[in-house]
Coordinates of C-alpha atoms in Angstrom, one line a residue:
M1 CA 168.9 -97.4 -141.9
C2 CA 172.1 -98.2 -140.2
L3 CA 173.2 -100.8 -137.7
N4 CA 176.0 -100.4 -135.3
V5 CA 176.9 -103.5 -133.2
T6 CA 179.2 -102.8 -130.3
A7 CA 181.2 -105.1 -128.2
Q8 CA 180.5 -106.0 -124.6
E9 CA 181.1 -103.4 -122.0
G10 CA 184.7 -102.9 -121.0
K11 CA 186.3 -104.3 -124.1
V12 CA 187.4 -101.0 -125.6
R13 CA 189.8 -102.2 -128.3
E14 CA 187.5 -105.0 -129.3
A15 CA 184.6 -102.5 -129.5
S16 CA 186.6 -100.2 -131.7
E17 CA 187.5 -103.1 -134.1
N18 CA 183.8 -104.1 -134.2
F19 CA 182.7 -100.6 -134.9
D20 CA 185.0 -100.5 -137.9
E21 CA 183.8 -103.8 -139.1
Y22 CA 180.1 -103.5 -138.4
A23 CA 179.8 -99.8 -138.4
F24 CA 176.7 -99.4 -140.5
V25 CA 174.2 -101.6 -142.2
N26 CA 173.3 -99.7 -145.4
A27 CA 169.6 -99.7 -146.0
R28 CA 170.2 -99.6 -149.7
D29 CA 172.2 -102.8 -149.6
L30 CA 169.7 -104.5 -147.3
Y31 CA 166.7 -103.7 -149.4
K32 CA 168.5 -104.4 -152.6
R33 CA 169.4 -107.9 -151.4
V34 CA 165.8 -108.6 -150.6
A35 CA 164.6 -107.3 -153.9
E36 CA 167.2 -109.2 -155.9
R37 CA 166.1 -112.4 -154.3
G38 CA 162.7 -111.7 -155.8
F39 CA 160.9 -110.4 -152.8
T40 CA 159.4 -107.0 -153.5
S41 CA 156.6 -104.9 -152.1
P42 CA 155.6 -101.2 -152.3
E43 CA 157.4 -100.7 -149.0
I44 CA 160.7 -102.4 -150.3
L45 CA 160.6 -100.5 -153.6
Q46 CA 159.8 -97.1 -151.9
K47 CA 162.7 -97.5 -149.5
L48 CA 165.1 -98.7 -152.2
G49 CA 164.1 -95.7 -154.3
D50 CA 164.5 -93.3 -151.4
A51 CA 167.9 -94.7 -150.4
Y52 CA 169.2 -93.8 -153.9
Y53 CA 167.2 -90.6 -154.2
L54 CA 168.5 -89.2 -151.0
T55 CA 172.0 -89.9 -151.9
A56 CA 171.6 -88.3 -155.4
D57 CA 171.9 -91.6 -157.4
Y58 CA 169.0 -90.7 -159.6
K59 CA 169.6 -93.3 -162.2
E60 CA 169.1 -96.1 -159.6
A61 CA 166.3 -94.1 -157.9
A62 CA 164.4 -93.9 -161.2
K63 CA 164.9 -97.6 -161.7
W64 CA 163.3 -98.6 -158.4
Y65 CA 160.6 -95.9 -158.4
G66 CA 159.7 -97.2 -161.9
E67 CA 159.5 -100.7 -160.5
L68 CA 157.2 -99.4 -157.7
F69 CA 154.7 -97.9 -160.2
N70 CA 155.0 -100.7 -162.7
N71 CA 154.1 -103.3 -160.1
L72 CA 151.5 -101.3 -158.3
E73 CA 148.4 -103.4 -158.1
E74 CA 145.1 -102.0 -159.3
G75 CA 143.3 -100.2 -156.6
S76 CA 146.5 -99.7 -154.6
S77 CA 148.0 -96.3 -154.0
V78 CA 151.2 -94.7 -152.7
S79 CA 151.9 -91.3 -151.3
P80 CA 151.8 -88.5 -154.0
E81 CA 155.3 -87.6 -152.9
Y82 CA 156.6 -90.6 -154.8
Y83 CA 155.3 -89.3 -158.1
F84 CA 157.2 -86.1 -157.4
R85 CA 160.4 -87.9 -156.5
Y86 CA 160.1 -90.2 -159.5
A87 CA 159.6 -87.1 -161.7
Q88 CA 162.7 -85.4 -160.2
S89 CA 164.8 -88.5 -160.8
L90 CA 163.6 -88.7 -164.4
K91 CA 164.5 -85.1 -165.1
T92 CA 168.1 -85.7 -164.2
L93 CA 168.1 -88.4 -166.9
R94 CA 166.5 -85.9 -169.3
Q95 CA 163.4 -88.1 -169.6
Y96 CA 161.2 -85.0 -169.6
D97 CA 158.1 -86.4 -171.2
L98 CA 157.9 -89.2 -168.7
A99 CA 158.7 -86.8 -165.9
D100 CA 155.9 -84.5 -167.0
A101 CA 153.5 -87.4 -167.0
Q102 CA 154.4 -88.1 -163.3
M103 CA 153.9 -84.5 -162.5
E104 CA 150.5 -84.6 -164.1
K105 CA 149.6 -87.5 -161.7
F106 CA 151.1 -85.6 -158.8
N107 CA 149.0 -82.6 -159.7
K108 CA 145.8 -84.7 -159.8
L109 CA 146.6 -86.3 -156.4
N110 CA 147.9 -83.2 -154.8
G111 CA 146.6 -80.2 -156.8
D112 CA 146.9 -77.7 -153.9
D113 CA 150.7 -78.2 -153.7
T114 CA 152.5 -75.3 -155.2
R115 CA 155.0 -77.5 -156.9
A116 CA 152.2 -78.8 -159.0
E117 CA 150.6 -75.5 -159.8
R118 CA 151.8 -72.1 -158.7
Y119 CA 149.5 -69.3 -157.9
V120 CA 151.1 -65.9 -157.4
A121 CA 149.3 -63.9 -154.7
E122 CA 148.9 -60.2 -155.0
R123 CA 151.9 -58.6 -153.3
D124 CA 151.8 -56.0 -150.5
Y125 CA 153.8 -53.3 -152.2
L126 CA 154.4 -51.2 -149.1
K127 CA 155.9 -54.2 -147.4
E128 CA 158.0 -54.7 -150.5
I129 CA 159.2 -51.1 -150.4
E130 CA 160.1 -51.4 -146.7
A131 CA 162.0 -54.6 -147.4
Q132 CA 164.1 -52.9 -150.1
S133 CA 164.6 -49.6 -148.1
G134 CA 167.9 -48.7 -146.5
R135 CA 170.0 -50.6 -149.0
Y136 CA 171.5 -47.4 -150.4
S137 CA 172.8 -44.4 -148.5
V138 CA 172.1 -41.1 -150.4
G139 CA 174.4 -38.1 -150.5
R140 CA 174.5 -34.7 -152.1
V141 CA 176.8 -33.6 -154.9
D142 CA 178.4 -30.2 -155.2
F143 CA 177.7 -29.5 -158.9
N144 CA 173.9 -28.9 -158.8
S145 CA 172.5 -25.6 -159.9
E146 CA 169.3 -23.6 -158.9
L147 CA 167.6 -24.8 -162.1
Q148 CA 167.5 -28.3 -163.6
D149 CA 170.2 -31.0 -163.3
F150 CA 169.3 -34.6 -164.1
G151 CA 170.1 -37.5 -166.4
P152 CA 173.5 -38.5 -165.2
S153 CA 175.6 -41.0 -167.3
F154 CA 179.1 -42.5 -166.9
Y155 CA 181.7 -41.2 -169.3
G156 CA 184.8 -43.1 -168.4
E157 CA 186.0 -41.5 -165.1
R158 CA 183.8 -38.5 -165.7
L159 CA 180.1 -37.8 -165.4
V160 CA 177.8 -36.3 -168.1
F161 CA 174.5 -34.9 -167.1
S162 CA 171.7 -32.6 -168.4
S163 CA 171.3 -29.1 -167.2
N164 CA 170.0 -25.6 -168.1
R165 CA 172.2 -23.8 -165.6
E166 CA 173.7 -21.4 -168.2
S167 CA 171.6 -19.2 -170.4
R168 CA 172.7 -18.7 -174.0
T169 CA 172.4 -15.4 -175.7
G170 CA 169.3 -14.8 -177.8
D171 CA 165.7 -15.9 -177.3
Y172 CA 166.3 -19.5 -176.6
I173 CA 164.0 -19.8 -173.7
H174 CA 161.7 -22.9 -173.3
H175 CA 158.2 -21.4 -172.9
W176 CA 156.9 -24.5 -171.1
N177 CA 158.8 -23.4 -167.9
E178 CA 160.3 -20.1 -168.9
Q179 CA 163.8 -21.5 -168.4
P180 CA 166.8 -22.0 -170.7
F181 CA 167.0 -25.1 -172.8
L182 CA 169.0 -28.1 -171.7
D183 CA 172.5 -28.9 -172.7
L184 CA 174.8 -31.8 -171.8
F185 CA 177.5 -30.9 -169.3
V186 CA 180.6 -32.9 -168.1
V187 CA 182.2 -33.0 -164.7
D188 CA 185.0 -35.1 -163.2
V189 CA 183.6 -37.7 -160.8
P190 CA 183.6 -35.5 -157.7
R191 CA 186.4 -36.0 -155.3
D192 CA 186.6 -32.4 -154.0
K193 CA 184.0 -29.8 -153.4
F194 CA 182.9 -27.5 -156.2
P195 CA 184.3 -29.5 -159.2
K196 CA 184.7 -27.8 -162.5
V197 CA 181.6 -28.2 -164.8
E198 CA 181.9 -27.7 -168.6
R199 CA 179.6 -28.1 -171.6
L200 CA 180.1 -31.2 -173.7
A201 CA 181.2 -30.5 -177.3
E202 CA 179.5 -27.9 -179.4
K203 CA 178.8 -30.5 -182.1
V204 CA 176.6 -32.3 -179.6
N205 CA 174.9 -29.3 -178.0
T206 CA 172.5 -27.0 -179.9
P207 CA 170.4 -23.9 -178.9
Y208 CA 167.6 -26.3 -178.0
H209 CA 167.2 -29.3 -175.7
E210 CA 169.9 -32.0 -175.3
S211 CA 169.5 -34.4 -172.5
T212 CA 170.0 -38.0 -171.2
S213 CA 173.0 -39.7 -172.8
V214 CA 174.8 -43.0 -172.8
F215 CA 178.3 -43.8 -173.8
T216 CA 179.9 -47.0 -175.0
E217 CA 182.6 -48.5 -172.8
S218 CA 185.3 -47.1 -175.0
G219 CA 183.9 -43.6 -174.7
D220 CA 184.0 -43.1 -178.4
V221 CA 180.3 -43.3 -179.2
I222 CA 177.5 -41.3 -177.6
Y223 CA 173.7 -41.8 -177.9
F224 CA 171.7 -38.9 -176.6
T225 CA 168.3 -37.2 -176.7
R226 CA 167.6 -33.9 -178.6
N227 CA 164.7 -31.9 -179.8
N228 CA 163.6 -32.6 -183.4
Y229 CA 166.2 -30.1 -184.6
T230 CA 167.1 -30.2 -188.3
K231 CA 170.4 -29.7 -190.1
K232 CA 169.0 -26.3 -191.2
K233 CA 168.9 -25.3 -187.5
K234 CA 165.1 -25.4 -187.4
L235 CA 162.8 -27.1 -185.0
K236 CA 160.3 -29.5 -186.6
R237 CA 156.9 -30.1 -185.2
D238 CA 154.2 -32.8 -185.5
E239 CA 150.7 -32.2 -187.0
Q240 CA 149.6 -30.6 -183.7
G241 CA 152.6 -28.2 -183.7
T242 CA 154.5 -30.0 -180.9
T243 CA 158.3 -30.6 -181.2
K244 CA 159.1 -34.2 -180.4
L245 CA 162.2 -35.7 -179.0
K246 CA 164.6 -37.9 -181.0
L247 CA 167.7 -40.0 -180.4
Y248 CA 171.0 -39.1 -182.0
R249 CA 174.4 -40.8 -182.3
S250 CA 177.9 -39.2 -182.5
E251 CA 181.4 -40.6 -182.7
R252 CA 184.6 -39.2 -181.4
V253 CA 187.2 -39.1 -184.1
N254 CA 190.8 -37.9 -183.3
G255 CA 189.5 -36.6 -180.0
E256 CA 186.6 -34.6 -181.4
W257 CA 182.9 -35.3 -181.6
I258 CA 181.6 -35.3 -185.1
T259 CA 178.2 -34.1 -186.3
P260 CA 175.5 -36.3 -184.7
V261 CA 173.3 -38.5 -186.8
E262 CA 169.6 -39.1 -186.2
L263 CA 168.7 -42.7 -185.6
P264 CA 166.4 -44.2 -188.3
F265 CA 163.5 -45.3 -186.0
N266 CA 162.8 -41.7 -184.9
S267 CA 159.7 -39.9 -186.2
D268 CA 158.3 -36.4 -186.3
E269 CA 155.0 -37.8 -185.0
F270 CA 156.2 -39.3 -181.7
S271 CA 159.0 -39.0 -179.2
T272 CA 162.0 -41.3 -178.8
A273 CA 164.2 -40.5 -175.9
H274 CA 166.5 -41.5 -172.9
P275 CA 168.9 -44.1 -174.4
A276 CA 170.5 -47.0 -172.5
L277 CA 172.9 -49.7 -173.7
S278 CA 173.1 -53.4 -172.8
P279 CA 176.3 -54.6 -171.3
N280 CA 177.4 -56.1 -174.7
E281 CA 176.3 -52.8 -176.4
D282 CA 174.3 -54.7 -178.9
I283 CA 170.9 -53.6 -177.7
L284 CA 169.7 -50.0 -177.3
Y285 CA 166.8 -49.3 -174.8
F286 CA 164.8 -46.2 -174.8
A287 CA 161.5 -44.5 -173.9
S288 CA 158.9 -43.7 -176.5
D289 CA 155.2 -43.0 -177.1
R290 CA 155.3 -44.5 -180.6
P291 CA 152.3 -46.5 -181.9
G292 CA 152.0 -49.7 -179.8
T293 CA 152.8 -47.9 -176.6
K294 CA 150.5 -49.0 -173.7
G295 CA 150.7 -45.8 -171.6
L296 CA 151.9 -42.3 -171.7
S297 CA 155.4 -43.6 -172.5
D298 CA 156.8 -47.2 -172.7
L299 CA 160.2 -48.7 -172.6
W300 CA 161.4 -50.2 -175.9
M301 CA 164.4 -52.0 -177.2
V302 CA 166.2 -52.2 -180.6
T303 CA 169.1 -54.4 -181.7
I304 CA 172.3 -52.8 -183.0
N305 CA 173.6 -54.9 -185.8
D306 CA 177.3 -55.6 -186.5
D307 CA 177.1 -53.4 -189.6
G308 CA 175.8 -50.4 -187.6
T309 CA 172.2 -50.9 -188.8
Y310 CA 169.3 -51.3 -186.4
G311 CA 166.5 -53.8 -186.0
E312 CA 162.8 -53.1 -185.5
P313 CA 161.9 -51.5 -182.1
V314 CA 160.3 -54.0 -179.7
N315 CA 158.1 -53.0 -176.8
L316 CA 159.3 -54.5 -173.5
G317 CA 155.8 -55.7 -172.7
G318 CA 153.3 -55.7 -169.8
D319 CA 155.8 -56.9 -167.2
I320 CA 157.4 -53.5 -167.5
N321 CA 155.0 -51.1 -169.2
T322 CA 151.8 -49.8 -167.7
E323 CA 149.2 -47.2 -168.6
G324 CA 151.4 -44.6 -166.9
R325 CA 154.9 -43.5 -167.6
E326 CA 157.9 -45.8 -167.9
T327 CA 161.0 -43.8 -168.7
F328 CA 164.7 -43.2 -168.0
P329 CA 166.0 -46.7 -168.5
F330 CA 169.5 -47.8 -167.4
I331 CA 171.1 -51.3 -167.7
S332 CA 173.7 -52.3 -165.1
S333 CA 176.7 -54.6 -166.0
D334 CA 174.8 -57.6 -164.5
N335 CA 171.9 -56.9 -166.9
K336 CA 169.5 -55.4 -164.4
L337 CA 167.1 -52.8 -165.8
F338 CA 166.5 -49.7 -163.7
Y339 CA 163.7 -47.4 -164.8
G340 CA 161.4 -44.7 -163.6
S341 CA 157.6 -45.3 -163.5
D342 CA 154.5 -43.8 -162.0
G343 CA 152.4 -46.7 -163.2
H344 CA 153.8 -49.3 -160.9
L345 CA 152.9 -48.9 -157.2
G346 CA 155.3 -46.6 -155.4
L347 CA 155.7 -43.8 -153.0
G348 CA 154.5 -41.0 -155.3
G349 CA 155.4 -39.4 -158.6
L350 CA 158.0 -41.3 -160.5
D351 CA 159.7 -44.0 -158.5
I352 CA 162.7 -46.0 -159.6
F353 CA 162.2 -49.7 -160.2
V354 CA 164.5 -52.6 -160.9
T355 CA 164.0 -55.9 -162.8
Q356 CA 166.4 -58.6 -164.0
L357 CA 166.7 -59.1 -167.7
E358 CA 167.4 -62.8 -168.3
S359 CA 169.8 -64.1 -170.9
D360 CA 166.9 -65.9 -172.7
G361 CA 165.1 -62.7 -173.2
S362 CA 162.6 -63.1 -170.4
I363 CA 162.0 -60.3 -167.9
G364 CA 161.6 -60.7 -164.2
N365 CA 159.3 -59.1 -161.8
S366 CA 159.8 -55.4 -161.1
Y367 CA 160.6 -54.2 -157.6
N368 CA 160.6 -50.7 -156.1
V369 CA 164.2 -49.9 -155.0
G370 CA 162.9 -48.4 -151.8
K371 CA 163.8 -45.5 -149.6
P372 CA 165.8 -43.2 -149.4
V373 CA 166.4 -43.3 -153.2
N374 CA 162.6 -43.1 -153.8
S375 CA 160.4 -40.5 -152.1
S376 CA 157.0 -39.0 -152.5
A377 CA 158.5 -36.7 -155.2
D378 CA 159.7 -37.7 -158.7
D379 CA 162.8 -39.9 -158.5
F380 CA 164.3 -41.1 -161.8
G381 CA 167.4 -41.6 -164.0
L382 CA 169.4 -43.9 -161.7
I383 CA 172.8 -45.2 -162.9
L384 CA 174.9 -47.7 -161.0
S385 CA 178.5 -48.9 -161.2
E386 CA 177.9 -52.5 -160.1
E387 CA 181.6 -53.1 -159.5
R388 CA 182.0 -50.1 -157.2
G389 CA 178.5 -50.2 -155.7
T390 CA 178.1 -46.4 -156.3
G391 CA 175.9 -44.4 -158.5
Y392 CA 173.7 -41.3 -159.1
F393 CA 170.0 -40.5 -159.7
A394 CA 167.9 -37.4 -160.0
S395 CA 165.0 -36.1 -157.9
N396 CA 162.8 -33.0 -157.5
R397 CA 162.4 -33.6 -153.8
A398 CA 161.9 -30.5 -151.6
T399 CA 165.4 -30.8 -150.1
G400 CA 167.1 -30.0 -153.3
L401 CA 168.8 -26.9 -154.6
G402 CA 166.9 -26.5 -157.8
N403 CA 163.9 -28.0 -159.7
D404 CA 165.7 -31.3 -160.3
D405 CA 168.9 -32.2 -158.6
I406 CA 171.4 -35.0 -158.9
Y407 CA 172.1 -37.2 -155.8
S408 CA 174.9 -39.7 -155.3
F409 CA 174.5 -43.0 -153.5
V410 CA 176.6 -45.8 -152.0
R411 CA 175.2 -49.3 -152.0
K412 CA 175.2 -50.8 -148.5
K413 CA 173.5 -54.0 -149.5
K414 CA 172.3 -55.4 -152.8
L415 CA 168.7 -54.9 -153.8
L416 CA 166.3 -57.7 -153.6
T417 CA 165.3 -58.7 -157.1
D418 CA 163.0 -61.5 -158.1
C419 CA 161.7 -61.2 -154.6
A420 CA 164.7 -62.8 -153.0
Q421 CA 163.6 -64.7 -149.9
N422 CA 165.8 -66.4 -147.4
I423 CA 165.7 -70.1 -146.5
T424 CA 167.1 -70.9 -143.1
G425 CA 167.1 -73.8 -140.7
V426 CA 168.9 -76.0 -138.2
T427 CA 170.2 -79.5 -138.7
M428 CA 169.3 -81.8 -135.8
D429 CA 169.2 -85.4 -134.7
V430 CA 165.6 -86.7 -135.2
K431 CA 165.8 -89.1 -132.2
T432 CA 167.3 -86.7 -129.6
D433 CA 166.6 -83.2 -131.1
E434 CA 170.3 -82.5 -130.5
I435 CA 172.1 -80.0 -132.8
L436 CA 174.1 -81.6 -135.6
P437 CA 176.9 -79.2 -136.6
Q438 CA 178.9 -79.5 -139.8
A439 CA 176.2 -81.1 -141.8
T440 CA 176.3 -80.6 -145.6
V441 CA 173.1 -78.8 -146.8
E442 CA 172.2 -78.6 -150.5
L443 CA 169.7 -76.3 -152.1
R444 CA 168.2 -78.0 -155.2
N445 CA 165.9 -76.5 -157.8
I446 CA 162.8 -78.1 -159.3
A447 CA 165.0 -79.9 -161.9
N448 CA 166.9 -81.4 -158.9
E449 CA 170.1 -79.5 -159.8
V450 CA 172.3 -78.2 -156.9
V451 CA 172.1 -74.4 -156.9
G452 CA 173.8 -73.9 -153.5
T453 CA 175.7 -75.7 -150.8
K454 CA 176.3 -74.8 -147.2
I455 CA 177.8 -76.4 -144.1
S456 CA 175.8 -75.9 -141.0
D457 CA 177.7 -74.0 -138.3
N458 CA 178.4 -75.2 -134.7
A459 CA 174.9 -74.3 -133.8
G460 CA 173.6 -76.4 -136.7
R461 CA 172.4 -73.3 -138.5
F462 CA 172.3 -72.8 -142.3
S463 CA 171.0 -70.1 -144.6
F464 CA 170.4 -69.7 -148.3
P465 CA 169.9 -65.9 -148.9
D466 CA 168.3 -64.2 -151.9
V467 CA 166.5 -67.3 -153.3
D468 CA 163.8 -66.7 -156.0
C469 CA 160.2 -66.1 -155.1
N470 CA 157.3 -68.2 -156.3
T471 CA 159.7 -71.1 -156.7
S472 CA 159.9 -74.6 -155.4
Y473 CA 163.2 -75.8 -153.8
I474 CA 164.5 -78.9 -152.1
V475 CA 166.7 -78.5 -149.1
R476 CA 168.7 -81.6 -148.3
A477 CA 171.0 -82.3 -145.4
S478 CA 173.6 -85.1 -145.1
K479 CA 176.2 -86.1 -142.6
S480 CA 178.4 -89.0 -142.2
S481 CA 176.7 -92.0 -140.6
Y482 CA 173.3 -90.3 -140.8
E483 CA 170.5 -90.8 -143.3
P484 CA 170.0 -87.7 -145.5
A485 CA 166.9 -85.6 -144.7
E486 CA 165.1 -83.2 -147.0
A487 CA 162.3 -80.7 -147.0
I488 CA 160.4 -79.0 -149.7
V489 CA 160.3 -75.2 -149.5
N490 CA 157.8 -73.3 -151.7
T491 CA 158.7 -69.6 -151.7
T492 CA 156.0 -67.0 -152.1
S493 CA 155.7 -63.6 -153.6
E494 CA 156.5 -61.7 -150.5
V495 CA 159.8 -59.7 -150.7
G496 CA 162.4 -60.5 -148.0
L497 CA 160.4 -63.3 -146.4
V498 CA 162.4 -65.7 -144.2
L499 CA 161.4 -69.3 -144.5
N500 CA 162.6 -71.7 -141.8
R501 CA 162.9 -75.4 -142.5
D502 CA 164.7 -77.4 -139.8
L503 CA 166.1 -80.7 -141.0
Y504 CA 166.1 -83.8 -138.8
L505 CA 168.6 -86.5 -139.8
K506 CA 168.1 -90.1 -138.7
P507 CA 171.1 -91.4 -136.8
P508 CA 172.6 -94.9 -137.1
L509 CA 170.5 -97.3 -135.0
K510 CA 172.8 -98.6 -132.3
V511 CA 172.2 -102.2 -131.4
E512 CA 173.6 -103.8 -128.3
L513 CA 173.8 -107.5 -127.4
G514 CA 170.3 -108.4 -126.3
D515 CA 168.5 -106.0 -128.6
D516 CA 165.7 -107.2 -130.8
L517 CA 166.6 -107.1 -134.5
A518 CA 162.9 -106.9 -135.4
K519 CA 162.7 -103.5 -133.7
T520 CA 166.0 -102.4 -135.3
L521 CA 164.8 -103.2 -138.8
E522 CA 161.2 -102.1 -138.0
L523 CA 159.9 -105.4 -139.3
N524 CA 156.3 -105.8 -139.9
P525 CA 154.6 -108.6 -137.9
I526 CA 155.4 -112.1 -138.9
Y527 CA 151.9 -113.3 -139.6
F528 CA 150.7 -117.0 -139.7
D529 CA 147.4 -118.2 -140.8
F530 CA 145.0 -119.2 -138.1
D531 CA 146.1 -122.4 -136.4
K532 CA 148.9 -122.8 -138.9
H533 CA 152.7 -122.6 -138.7
N534 CA 153.7 -122.4 -142.4
I535 CA 155.4 -119.3 -143.6
R536 CA 153.2 -116.9 -145.6
P537 CA 154.5 -114.8 -148.4
D538 CA 154.2 -111.6 -146.4
A539 CA 156.1 -113.2 -143.5
A540 CA 158.8 -114.4 -145.9
L541 CA 159.4 -110.8 -147.0
E542 CA 160.1 -109.8 -143.4
L543 CA 162.4 -112.8 -142.9
E544 CA 164.3 -111.9 -146.0
K545 CA 165.4 -108.7 -144.2
V546 CA 166.8 -110.7 -141.3
I547 CA 168.5 -113.0 -143.8
A548 CA 170.1 -110.0 -145.5
V549 CA 171.6 -108.7 -142.3
M550 CA 172.9 -112.1 -141.2
T551 CA 174.4 -112.5 -144.7
E552 CA 176.1 -109.2 -144.5
Y553 CA 177.5 -109.9 -141.0
P554 CA 178.4 -113.6 -140.8
S555 CA 179.3 -113.6 -137.1
L556 CA 176.0 -112.4 -135.8
K557 CA 174.0 -115.0 -133.9
I558 CA 170.3 -114.7 -133.3
D559 CA 167.9 -116.2 -130.8
V560 CA 164.4 -116.4 -132.4
R561 CA 161.5 -116.1 -130.0
S562 CA 157.9 -116.8 -131.0
H563 CA 154.9 -115.6 -129.0
T564 CA 151.1 -116.0 -129.2
D565 CA 148.2 -114.2 -127.6
S566 CA 146.1 -115.7 -124.8
R567 CA 143.0 -116.7 -126.8
A568 CA 143.5 -120.4 -126.6
P569 CA 144.5 -122.9 -123.9
D570 CA 147.9 -122.3 -122.5
A571 CA 149.4 -125.7 -123.5
Y572 CA 148.0 -125.3 -127.1
N573 CA 149.6 -121.9 -127.5
M574 CA 152.9 -123.2 -126.2
S575 CA 152.8 -126.0 -128.8
L576 CA 151.7 -123.7 -131.6
S577 CA 154.4 -121.1 -130.9
Q578 CA 157.0 -123.8 -130.8
R579 CA 155.9 -125.1 -134.3
R580 CA 156.0 -121.5 -135.6
N581 CA 159.4 -121.0 -134.2
I582 CA 160.8 -124.1 -135.9
S583 CA 159.2 -123.0 -139.2
T584 CA 160.8 -119.5 -138.8
I585 CA 164.3 -120.9 -138.2
K586 CA 163.9 -123.5 -140.9
Y587 CA 163.1 -120.8 -143.5
I588 CA 166.1 -118.7 -142.5
V589 CA 168.4 -121.7 -142.8
E590 CA 167.0 -123.3 -145.9
Q591 CA 166.0 -120.2 -147.9
G592 CA 168.8 -117.9 -146.8
G593 CA 171.7 -120.3 -146.6
I594 CA 172.3 -119.3 -143.0
S595 CA 174.2 -121.9 -140.8
K596 CA 171.9 -123.5 -138.2
T597 CA 174.6 -123.0 -135.6
R598 CA 173.9 -119.3 -135.7
L599 CA 170.3 -119.7 -134.8
T600 CA 168.7 -120.8 -131.5
G601 CA 165.1 -120.3 -130.4
R602 CA 161.9 -121.6 -128.8
G603 CA 158.2 -120.8 -128.6
Y604 CA 157.0 -119.0 -125.5
G605 CA 153.3 -119.3 -126.1
E606 CA 151.4 -116.7 -124.0
T607 CA 153.9 -116.6 -121.1
Q608 CA 155.4 -113.3 -122.1
L609 CA 152.5 -111.0 -122.9
T610 CA 153.3 -107.4 -123.6
N611 CA 150.1 -106.1 -122.0
A612 CA 147.3 -107.1 -119.6
C613 CA 145.4 -109.2 -122.2
G614 CA 145.7 -112.5 -120.3
N615 CA 143.2 -115.3 -120.0
G616 CA 139.6 -114.1 -119.6
I617 CA 140.5 -110.5 -120.2
E618 CA 138.4 -108.7 -122.9
C619 CA 140.8 -106.9 -125.3
T620 CA 140.6 -105.5 -128.8
E621 CA 142.1 -107.3 -131.8
E622 CA 144.8 -104.6 -131.9
E623 CA 145.8 -105.3 -128.3
H624 CA 145.9 -109.1 -128.9
Q625 CA 148.1 -108.4 -132.0
L626 CA 150.8 -106.9 -129.9
N627 CA 151.3 -110.2 -128.2
R628 CA 151.5 -112.3 -131.5
R629 CA 155.1 -111.4 -132.3
S630 CA 158.4 -112.7 -133.3
E631 CA 161.6 -111.5 -131.7
F632 CA 165.1 -111.9 -133.2
I633 CA 167.5 -111.2 -130.2
I634 CA 171.2 -110.6 -130.9
V635 CA 173.1 -113.0 -128.7
A636 CA 176.6 -112.9 -130.3
K637 CA 178.4 -110.4 -132.5

């Protein structure tokens, strides 16, 4: 709460000087003065805590909120919001156990608040897909064939992909589709039409299937998929006579690829395929139907140790894997996992999904990448250069040249991951509803840490795009000479949702000569016992606020005016109000150390009623109460 005392009309220079001197009475200082003099109440402690909390002084906020709860009388209560703010303040001090205890109380008092307990609603997947759609523009490439082309991977400035475009001599025909077996081919990243396409090294390709590769950043190591093809150039089969897929590794030495080596976690009894590397190249991701697989194929990971050995394969779990197919993983440089799935809800066939892999090992929610990358056909094998915003994927959509074709894409806008909602609002003056431009707006997480800062524009608008879903945020606005304002925003599970939270800042309370300080400070009524004029403890607390202001601004002079209601003889009320006026002034002088020369006053009895409740008029107690008041009128600056 602020107080701005101006000079008399016409005295411009003097007014300017007084503005500088008296510009703003700080609520924090006012309430702190009162508390330090031993006068506390829930109201005082709440406002003291708020004054520090809203200005990010959490150590002091925790102190005064702690005082609030420590001194709360049995049977008394405060708004649940104060348990939340106390917990927030404690978290910044790393007092997590005590903070958790406050959140438990908050939950009991306000259990339907999503800050206390979050419930994730079932998502509308078609709405999600629509929100994601249009973020990539898809184009054709000029190196597809009339057969199968898929599984693109980056190989420096070149592209490697799987294709069966060229038949080899002999009987090497895959009887499943009566087409040639797949090999790995390489092409320069297309800049011109009809680029030259070549097979990758003979040491990598065999007469049987090779597909889906990934290269290290240096380009000197390749991991790829191959049929279970032995050194003796024979296909091996499982107990049912099926040839499985395996992962192989090869190194380039002196410019030549050496004989590939089978990875140790392969098996003749299940398939292991479609490798992908983490940005640090210390984790290999792949698809497999090995024991422990939830569906037809799951995504797995295995660590690559410094000595070249491998850890034990780990299933990526139910956040990724379904009872259907999860396959063709790719990890972008910012650790997003793209993969194909027909188990997650999509547009049909295999769709491409994306999820964020967190540094702590946790996995975010999976989201469909939307149209036009996904379609009602099979769409899979996406790779992305995060830095360039370009990439490739494969699809068997009807518009292609062959069975599977490779398509290029350009990112127009980043995908929404972890739901990514948008918090917007306008900063305004709470008294006038006028726009407040150039206000500082902070976005804070549940731990009360600043995760984003914006300055509202000339229209007072601010926006925090791509915030996490199912998350609680605090949006706080501040501006010079205004009290900070904040709002709690609880995001939901709906992709792309825009949440509007306008923030209303409280302006400095301007006080002119003749204004009532009681209204400025929002004083509670100064109560006296019936037919008494002594100062009660609750009245003393209100008078301490007046003392604090007069102490802060030693040139202020106040005229104290005491009033009664009409429910006694006029002369008696005049005498009673005069005695109460004398007691009020005496308290301010003796208890506050305020010079008597700065105070004038008198009792007015029932001569200045604020309503029609005069003699003989039947009124409610509340109506009579409006007339039993004390005024503190500013008569000098």
